[in-house]
Amino acid sequence: MIRNARVLLDDFLPREVVHRHEEMNRLAGALEPVVAGDRPQDALLVGPSGAGKTCIARYSLDRLQEQALGVDTHYVDCWQHSNRFRLLYKILEGVGTTYDVHRSTPHDELLRRLEELSDPYVIVLDEVDQVEDKSLLRELYAIPEITMVLVANRERDVTGTLDERLRSRLRSGETIRFGRYSDEELVSILEDRVRWGLDPDAVSRDQLDRIAAAAAGNARDAISVLRLAARDAQRDGADRISDERIEAAIPAARREIRQKNAEKLSPHQRTVYDLLVEHGPLAPGDLYDRYRAAVDDPRTRRTIRSYLTKLERYNLVESEGEGPSRRYRSL
DNA sequence: ATTCCACCGGAATAGCGGGATA
DNA sequence: TATCCCGCTATTCCGGTGGAAT
């Protein structure tokens, strides 16, 4: 039933981007000058998850790579490389100068290599709001050869933490805002994936409607649901996907992401998370008391606070309220 | 309006572990 | 093998903040 599983994966990049031509053209317009040897504009892509930001950014890099010789491009997911060293390392990977970099290489050396670039280098920094060391962004901006395409959910997550110089530099670039996909658009995206990856009658139009409605404009979620449903059907030897499988896949897709993140937690972090899952919204003090009662060698309050910001980063936990009225709850 | 308290998160610091080097 | 260096995690200290109490 599955003919090409690859097209249902998260990182699959279609040969053509649908429903995002306007955004596509603006980004291409910003980067295009580099083909003629001129200085391209930096860009900022903002919008909700699954709205096509990453897709457009990666697609544009590929196009650029085809059009221009002597232009390096690279995509970096800041989520997985949030500290200074890892991010620099990842960026250097794109120009192939990491052959002799190891942990004892001074950071300055990494930055110096970037400063010595002689060819234009266009980098996409996805989830850029996750970068811990914001001064690194400024240092990267200072390198003339580097053009940055920043990707984030909310504009203020990026601009709010930067200094004024960097902010004005960003404003002079291209800011492209993405909205959620409509249900119609999601369905047509799903139809493409079905055509490329599944047997033609494996899924009905009504079922795609259902998936689109559940995904609330998030293409990544919609595709995940389709992937899970198809995988289950395939495993059981069915030749088409039943409605039940779709319904089961909708919550399962969300659970899957959370589960993956939860597996990355240390035992102490896991305890904190489990306490929130079990006991609903908790005040920080209350949470800490319970935590201390639950483990043998408790970490300090400050450490638990760091855990909680990490849990929020992983979308496992949500906080509301400020100061003393703050409450944490599991998602 | 002012004070108070719990909480937030940055900065400096120490110990640990792993890879590189001599 | 011993040593060094660095990143990582946790700790300590502390200034800032916002809701609640006075």
Short mmCIF file of C-alpha atoms (C1' of nucleotides) in Angstrom, two decimals:
data_model
loop_
_atom_site.label_atom_id
_atom_site.label_comp_id
_atom_site.label_asym_id
_atom_site.label_seq_id
_atom_site.Cartn_x
_atom_site.Cartn_y
_atom_site.Cartn_z
CA MET A 1 0.00 0.00 0.00
CA ILE A 2 2.89 2.34 0.74
CA ARG A 3 4.84 2.82 -2.44
CA ASN A 4 7.25 5.50 -1.29
CA ALA A 5 7.49 6.03 2.45
CA ARG A 6 9.98 8.84 2.06
CA VAL A 7 7.40 11.38 0.91
CA LEU A 8 5.57 11.04 4.21
CA LEU A 9 8.60 11.82 6.34
CA ASP A 10 9.07 15.12 8.11
CA ASP A 11 12.12 16.18 6.20
CA PHE A 12 10.88 15.33 2.73
CA LEU A 13 11.16 18.32 0.44
CA PRO A 14 8.77 18.32 -2.54
CA ARG A 15 10.10 19.27 -5.96
CA GLU A 16 7.57 22.04 -6.14
CA VAL A 17 6.07 24.15 -3.40
CA VAL A 18 2.34 24.70 -3.50
CA HIS A 19 0.26 27.50 -1.98
CA ARG A 20 3.24 29.57 -0.94
CA HIS A 21 4.19 31.32 -4.14
CA GLU A 22 4.01 34.82 -2.74
CA GLU A 23 6.29 33.98 0.18
CA MET A 24 8.52 31.95 -2.10
CA ASN A 25 8.97 34.84 -4.52
CA ARG A 26 9.77 37.33 -1.82
CA LEU A 27 12.45 35.13 -0.31
CA ALA A 28 13.86 34.35 -3.73
CA GLY A 29 13.87 38.07 -4.48
CA ALA A 30 15.84 38.78 -1.34
CA LEU A 31 18.45 36.14 -2.03
CA GLU A 32 18.60 36.42 -5.79
CA PRO A 33 21.19 39.24 -6.04
CA VAL A 34 23.82 36.76 -4.92
CA VAL A 35 23.54 35.01 -8.28
CA ALA A 36 24.75 38.16 -10.01
CA GLY A 37 27.47 38.69 -7.45
CA ASP A 38 25.60 41.38 -5.51
CA ARG A 39 24.86 41.44 -1.85
CA PRO A 40 21.61 39.60 -0.99
CA GLN A 41 19.25 40.73 1.74
CA ASP A 42 18.85 38.96 5.03
CA ALA A 43 15.40 37.54 5.70
CA LEU A 44 13.18 36.76 8.64
CA LEU A 45 10.47 34.12 8.27
CA VAL A 46 7.80 34.12 10.96
CA GLY A 47 4.57 32.21 11.44
CA PRO A 48 3.01 29.27 13.28
CA SER A 49 4.37 25.72 13.14
CA GLY A 50 3.65 23.72 10.04
CA ALA A 51 2.95 26.82 7.95
CA GLY A 52 5.66 26.07 5.45
CA LYS A 53 8.50 28.28 6.71
CA THR A 54 11.12 25.57 6.88
CA CYS A 55 9.97 24.11 3.61
CA ILE A 56 10.25 27.42 1.77
CA ALA A 57 13.61 28.18 3.31
CA ARG A 58 15.13 24.84 2.37
CA TYR A 59 13.58 24.95 -1.06
CA SER A 60 15.05 28.38 -1.71
CA LEU A 61 18.50 27.18 -0.70
CA ASP A 62 18.27 24.33 -3.17
CA ARG A 63 17.18 26.66 -5.95
CA LEU A 64 20.05 28.98 -5.16
CA GLN A 65 22.48 26.13 -5.22
CA GLU A 66 21.32 25.27 -8.73
CA GLN A 67 21.46 28.82 -10.02
CA ALA A 68 24.74 30.05 -8.63
CA LEU A 69 28.18 28.60 -8.67
CA GLY A 70 30.51 29.56 -5.88
CA VAL A 71 27.72 30.24 -3.43
CA ASP A 72 27.62 28.04 -0.36
CA THR A 73 24.36 27.35 1.40
CA HIS A 74 23.51 25.48 4.55
CA TYR A 75 20.50 24.67 6.68
CA VAL A 76 20.90 24.56 10.47
CA ASP A 77 18.28 23.55 12.98
CA CYS A 78 19.09 25.64 16.04
CA TRP A 79 16.85 23.45 18.16
CA GLN A 80 19.42 20.68 18.08
CA HIS A 81 22.39 23.00 18.10
CA SER A 82 21.45 25.70 20.53
CA ASN A 83 24.75 26.51 22.16
CA ARG A 84 27.57 28.51 20.73
CA PHE A 85 29.98 25.74 19.90
CA ARG A 86 27.49 23.40 18.29
CA LEU A 87 25.93 26.14 16.24
CA LEU A 88 29.28 27.39 14.98
CA TYR A 89 30.33 23.86 14.22
CA LYS A 90 27.15 23.21 12.27
CA ILE A 91 27.57 26.41 10.31
CA LEU A 92 31.17 25.53 9.45
CA GLU A 93 30.01 22.15 8.21
CA GLY A 94 28.33 23.90 5.32
CA VAL A 95 31.66 25.15 4.01
CA GLY A 96 33.50 21.94 4.77
CA THR A 97 36.11 23.24 7.15
CA THR A 98 35.35 21.05 10.13
CA TYR A 99 37.81 18.31 9.23
CA ASP A 100 40.16 19.12 12.10
CA VAL A 101 37.74 20.67 14.58
CA HIS A 102 37.42 18.91 17.89
CA ARG A 103 36.22 19.77 21.31
CA SER A 104 39.44 21.40 22.34
CA THR A 105 39.37 23.81 19.41
CA PRO A 106 38.88 27.33 20.77
CA HIS A 107 35.61 29.00 19.80
CA ASP A 108 37.43 31.98 18.43
CA GLU A 109 39.05 29.72 15.93
CA LEU A 110 35.65 28.62 14.60
CA LEU A 111 34.47 32.17 14.21
CA ARG A 112 37.77 33.17 12.62
CA ARG A 113 37.33 30.56 9.92
CA LEU A 114 33.95 32.03 9.08
CA GLU A 115 35.43 35.50 8.94
CA GLU A 116 37.94 34.26 6.39
CA LEU A 117 35.25 33.17 3.96
CA SER A 118 35.77 34.50 0.48
CA ASP A 119 32.58 33.23 -1.16
CA PRO A 120 29.02 34.24 -0.31
CA TYR A 121 27.47 31.92 2.25
CA VAL A 122 23.72 31.77 2.76
CA ILE A 123 22.57 30.04 5.94
CA VAL A 124 19.11 29.22 7.20
CA LEU A 125 18.86 29.31 10.98
CA ASP A 126 15.67 27.42 11.76
CA GLU A 127 14.10 27.84 15.20
CA VAL A 128 16.47 30.71 15.73
CA ASP A 129 14.69 31.76 18.93
CA GLN A 130 16.23 28.67 20.54
CA VAL A 131 19.74 30.03 20.22
CA GLU A 132 21.08 30.63 23.69
CA ASP A 133 23.92 32.95 22.84
CA LYS A 134 22.32 35.86 21.02
CA SER A 135 25.62 37.69 20.70
CA LEU A 136 26.66 34.99 18.28
CA LEU A 137 23.95 36.18 15.91
CA ARG A 138 25.44 39.63 15.99
CA GLU A 139 28.89 38.30 15.29
CA LEU A 140 27.56 36.34 12.34
CA TYR A 141 25.80 39.40 11.01
CA ALA A 142 29.08 41.26 11.12
CA ILE A 143 30.56 38.90 8.56
CA PRO A 144 29.86 40.40 5.14
CA GLU A 145 29.93 37.13 3.21
CA ILE A 146 27.24 35.59 5.37
CA THR A 147 23.58 36.09 4.57
CA MET A 148 21.12 34.83 7.15
CA VAL A 149 17.60 33.54 6.76
CA LEU A 150 16.14 33.44 10.25
CA VAL A 151 13.11 31.28 10.98
CA ALA A 152 10.94 31.55 14.09
CA ASN A 153 7.39 31.22 15.31
CA ARG A 154 6.97 34.70 16.65
CA GLU A 155 8.79 37.80 15.56
CA ARG A 156 9.24 39.08 19.08
CA ASP A 157 11.01 35.88 20.10
CA VAL A 158 13.77 36.95 17.78
CA THR A 159 13.76 40.72 17.91
CA GLY A 160 12.91 41.00 21.57
CA THR A 161 16.20 39.59 22.72
CA LEU A 162 18.50 41.30 20.26
CA ASP A 163 20.26 44.61 20.64
CA GLU A 164 19.13 47.66 18.72
CA ARG A 165 21.79 47.51 16.02
CA LEU A 166 20.93 43.98 15.07
CA ARG A 167 17.24 44.71 15.15
CA SER A 168 17.53 47.58 12.70
CA ARG A 169 19.69 45.43 10.47
CA LEU A 170 16.92 42.84 10.51
CA ARG A 171 14.27 45.40 9.72
CA SER A 172 16.16 46.48 6.65
CA GLY A 173 15.98 42.89 5.39
CA GLU A 174 12.94 41.03 4.18
CA THR A 175 10.37 39.98 6.76
CA ILE A 176 7.98 37.35 5.47
CA ARG A 177 4.94 36.38 7.52
CA PHE A 178 3.30 33.00 7.11
CA GLY A 179 -0.32 32.21 7.96
CA ARG A 180 -1.82 28.83 8.63
CA TYR A 181 -2.84 26.72 5.67
CA SER A 182 -6.55 26.57 4.95
CA ASP A 183 -8.22 23.15 5.04
CA GLU A 184 -8.43 23.21 1.25
CA GLU A 185 -4.71 23.83 0.95
CA LEU A 186 -3.90 21.10 3.44
CA VAL A 187 -5.99 18.62 1.51
CA SER A 188 -4.18 19.39 -1.71
CA ILE A 189 -0.84 19.02 0.04
CA LEU A 190 -1.98 15.66 1.35
CA GLU A 191 -3.25 14.65 -2.08
CA ASP A 192 0.20 15.24 -3.51
CA ARG A 193 1.77 13.02 -0.87
CA VAL A 194 -0.80 10.32 -1.50
CA ARG A 195 -0.16 10.47 -5.24
CA TRP A 196 3.60 10.17 -4.78
CA GLY A 197 3.70 7.74 -1.92
CA LEU A 198 0.59 5.59 -1.60
CA ASP A 199 -1.65 3.44 -3.73
CA PRO A 200 -4.17 5.70 -5.48
CA ASP A 201 -7.25 4.49 -3.60
CA ALA A 202 -5.62 3.95 -0.23
CA VAL A 203 -7.27 7.07 1.16
CA SER A 204 -10.53 8.79 0.31
CA ARG A 205 -11.09 12.50 -0.17
CA ASP A 206 -13.36 12.52 2.88
CA GLN A 207 -10.59 11.07 4.97
CA LEU A 208 -8.17 13.74 3.83
CA ASP A 209 -10.79 16.34 4.77
CA ARG A 210 -10.93 14.82 8.20
CA ILE A 211 -7.16 14.90 8.62
CA ALA A 212 -7.00 18.50 7.44
CA ALA A 213 -9.69 19.58 9.88
CA ALA A 214 -7.86 17.92 12.76
CA ALA A 215 -4.52 19.45 11.82
CA ALA A 216 -5.78 23.03 12.21
CA GLY A 217 -3.65 24.50 9.46
CA ASN A 218 -0.48 22.67 10.43
CA ALA A 219 0.90 20.78 7.45
CA ARG A 220 3.47 18.89 9.46
CA ASP A 221 0.79 17.52 11.78
CA ALA A 222 -1.45 16.63 8.86
CA ILE A 223 1.31 14.65 7.16
CA SER A 224 2.22 12.94 10.43
CA VAL A 225 -1.33 11.72 10.82
CA LEU A 226 -1.33 10.37 7.30
CA ARG A 227 2.02 8.68 7.90
CA LEU A 228 0.92 6.97 11.09
CA ALA A 229 -2.37 5.80 9.61
CA ALA A 230 -0.63 4.46 6.51
CA ARG A 231 2.04 2.75 8.57
CA ASP A 232 -0.52 0.95 10.72
CA ALA A 233 -2.54 -0.11 7.70
CA GLN A 234 0.58 -1.38 5.98
CA ARG A 235 1.66 -3.30 9.04
CA ASP A 236 -1.69 -5.06 9.23
CA GLY A 237 -1.66 -5.86 5.54
CA ALA A 238 -4.68 -3.71 4.71
CA ASP A 239 -4.88 -2.30 1.19
CA ARG A 240 -6.62 0.88 2.22
CA ILE A 241 -6.77 3.07 5.31
CA SER A 242 -9.91 2.77 7.41
CA ASP A 243 -11.64 5.67 9.15
CA GLU A 244 -10.79 4.11 12.49
CA ARG A 245 -7.10 4.24 11.73
CA ILE A 246 -7.37 7.91 10.85
CA GLU A 247 -9.17 8.69 14.10
CA ALA A 248 -6.60 6.73 16.05
CA ALA A 249 -3.71 8.43 14.27
CA ILE A 250 -4.86 11.96 15.13
CA PRO A 251 -4.08 11.81 18.85
CA ALA A 252 -1.25 9.33 18.22
CA ALA A 253 0.63 11.82 16.05
CA ARG A 254 0.71 14.36 18.86
CA ARG A 255 1.61 11.72 21.39
CA GLU A 256 4.45 10.52 19.23
CA ILE A 257 6.21 13.88 19.28
CA ARG A 258 5.79 14.25 23.02
CA GLN A 259 6.96 10.72 23.63
CA LYS A 260 10.12 11.30 21.61
CA ASN A 261 10.90 14.40 23.62
CA ALA A 262 10.07 12.76 26.92
CA GLU A 263 12.56 10.01 26.18
CA LYS A 264 15.36 12.55 26.05
CA LEU A 265 14.79 13.59 29.65
CA SER A 266 17.06 12.63 32.52
CA PRO A 267 15.50 10.70 35.44
CA HIS A 268 15.14 13.85 37.53
CA GLN A 269 13.62 15.79 34.69
CA ARG A 270 11.32 12.88 34.05
CA THR A 271 10.17 12.90 37.67
CA VAL A 272 9.26 16.58 37.44
CA TYR A 273 7.36 15.96 34.22
CA ASP A 274 5.53 12.94 35.62
CA LEU A 275 4.49 14.92 38.68
CA LEU A 276 2.92 17.54 36.44
CA VAL A 277 1.20 14.91 34.32
CA GLU A 278 -0.24 13.26 37.39
CA HIS A 279 -1.12 16.23 39.58
CA GLY A 280 -2.25 18.78 37.03
CA PRO A 281 -1.35 22.45 37.29
CA LEU A 282 1.05 23.09 40.15
CA ALA A 283 2.60 26.16 41.74
CA PRO A 284 6.40 26.12 41.62
CA GLY A 285 6.79 25.76 45.37
CA ASP A 286 4.26 22.97 45.57
CA LEU A 287 5.90 21.22 42.66
CA TYR A 288 9.31 21.41 44.30
CA ASP A 289 8.02 20.00 47.59
CA ARG A 290 6.49 17.05 45.78
CA TYR A 291 9.65 16.55 43.80
CA ARG A 292 11.79 16.54 46.91
CA ALA A 293 9.54 13.95 48.50
CA ALA A 294 9.70 11.78 45.38
CA VAL A 295 13.47 11.35 44.94
CA ASP A 296 16.40 10.38 47.11
CA ASP A 297 18.92 13.05 46.17
CA PRO A 298 16.95 16.11 45.11
CA ARG A 299 18.46 18.80 42.92
CA THR A 300 18.20 22.42 44.00
CA ARG A 301 15.34 24.75 43.21
CA ARG A 302 17.39 26.60 40.66
CA THR A 303 18.08 23.39 38.78
CA ILE A 304 14.39 22.49 38.75
CA ARG A 305 13.70 25.90 37.29
CA SER A 306 16.12 25.10 34.48
CA TYR A 307 14.38 21.77 33.97
CA LEU A 308 11.07 23.55 33.63
CA THR A 309 12.33 25.91 30.95
CA LYS A 310 13.65 22.87 29.14
CA LEU A 311 10.31 21.10 29.45
CA GLU A 312 8.62 24.18 28.03
CA ARG A 313 11.09 24.21 25.16
CA TYR A 314 10.14 20.62 24.40
CA ASN A 315 6.46 21.51 24.45
CA LEU A 316 5.89 19.03 27.24
CA VAL A 317 4.89 21.64 29.76
CA GLU A 318 3.18 24.99 29.72
CA SER A 319 3.32 27.81 32.24
CA GLU A 320 0.86 30.56 32.88
CA GLY A 321 0.96 33.61 35.10
CA GLU A 322 3.99 35.49 36.33
CA GLY A 323 5.74 35.60 39.64
CA PRO A 324 4.00 34.01 42.61
CA SER A 325 0.84 33.16 40.70
CA ARG A 326 2.71 31.04 38.16
CA ARG A 327 1.42 27.55 37.44
CA TYR A 328 2.94 24.75 35.44
CA ARG A 329 0.93 22.12 33.66
CA SER A 330 1.75 19.24 31.41
CA LEU A 331 0.48 19.27 27.85
"C1'" DA B 1 0.82 53.29 47.53
"C1'" DT B 2 4.06 50.58 49.69
"C1'" DT B 3 5.95 46.54 51.32
"C1'" DC B 4 6.56 41.73 51.08
"C1'" DC B 5 7.34 37.32 49.21
"C1'" DA B 6 7.94 33.77 45.89
"C1'" DC B 7 9.80 33.18 41.73
"C1'" DC B 8 12.60 34.02 37.50
"C1'" DG B 9 16.75 33.68 35.14
"C1'" DG B 10 21.71 35.60 34.43
"C1'" DA B 11 26.48 35.04 35.93
"C1'" DA B 12 30.22 32.93 38.13
"C1'" DT B 13 32.04 28.59 39.70
"C1'" DA B 14 33.11 23.64 40.62
"C1'" DG B 15 33.23 18.73 39.48
"C1'" DC B 16 32.84 15.24 36.00
"C1'" DG B 17 33.73 12.90 31.82
"C1'" DG B 18 35.65 12.34 27.25
"C1'" DG B 19 38.64 13.09 23.58
"C1'" DA B 20 43.26 14.80 22.24
"C1'" DT B 21 48.07 15.23 23.05
"C1'" DA B 22 52.69 14.32 24.58
"C1'" DT C 1 49.56 6.22 30.29
"C1'" DA C 2 49.24 10.73 32.39
"C1'" DT C 3 47.80 15.19 31.49
"C1'" DC C 4 45.25 18.84 29.57
"C1'" DC C 5 41.39 21.17 27.85
"C1'" DC C 6 36.79 21.91 27.16
"C1'" DG C 7 31.74 21.19 27.28
"C1'" DC C 8 28.07 19.81 30.34
"C1'" DT C 9 25.47 19.76 34.46
"C1'" DA C 10 24.46 21.39 38.80
"C1'" DT C 11 25.18 24.75 42.45
"C1'" DT C 12 25.54 29.24 44.64
"C1'" DC C 13 24.59 33.90 44.67
"C1'" DC C 14 21.80 37.62 43.49
"C1'" DG C 15 19.28 41.48 41.19
"C1'" DG C 16 14.83 42.09 39.09
"C1'" DT C 17 9.79 41.45 38.86
"C1'" DG C 18 4.91 41.06 39.58
"C1'" DG C 19 0.97 39.60 42.32
"C1'" DA C 20 -0.78 39.76 47.05
"C1'" DA C 21 -1.09 41.63 51.55
"C1'" DT C 22 -1.05 45.71 54.47
#
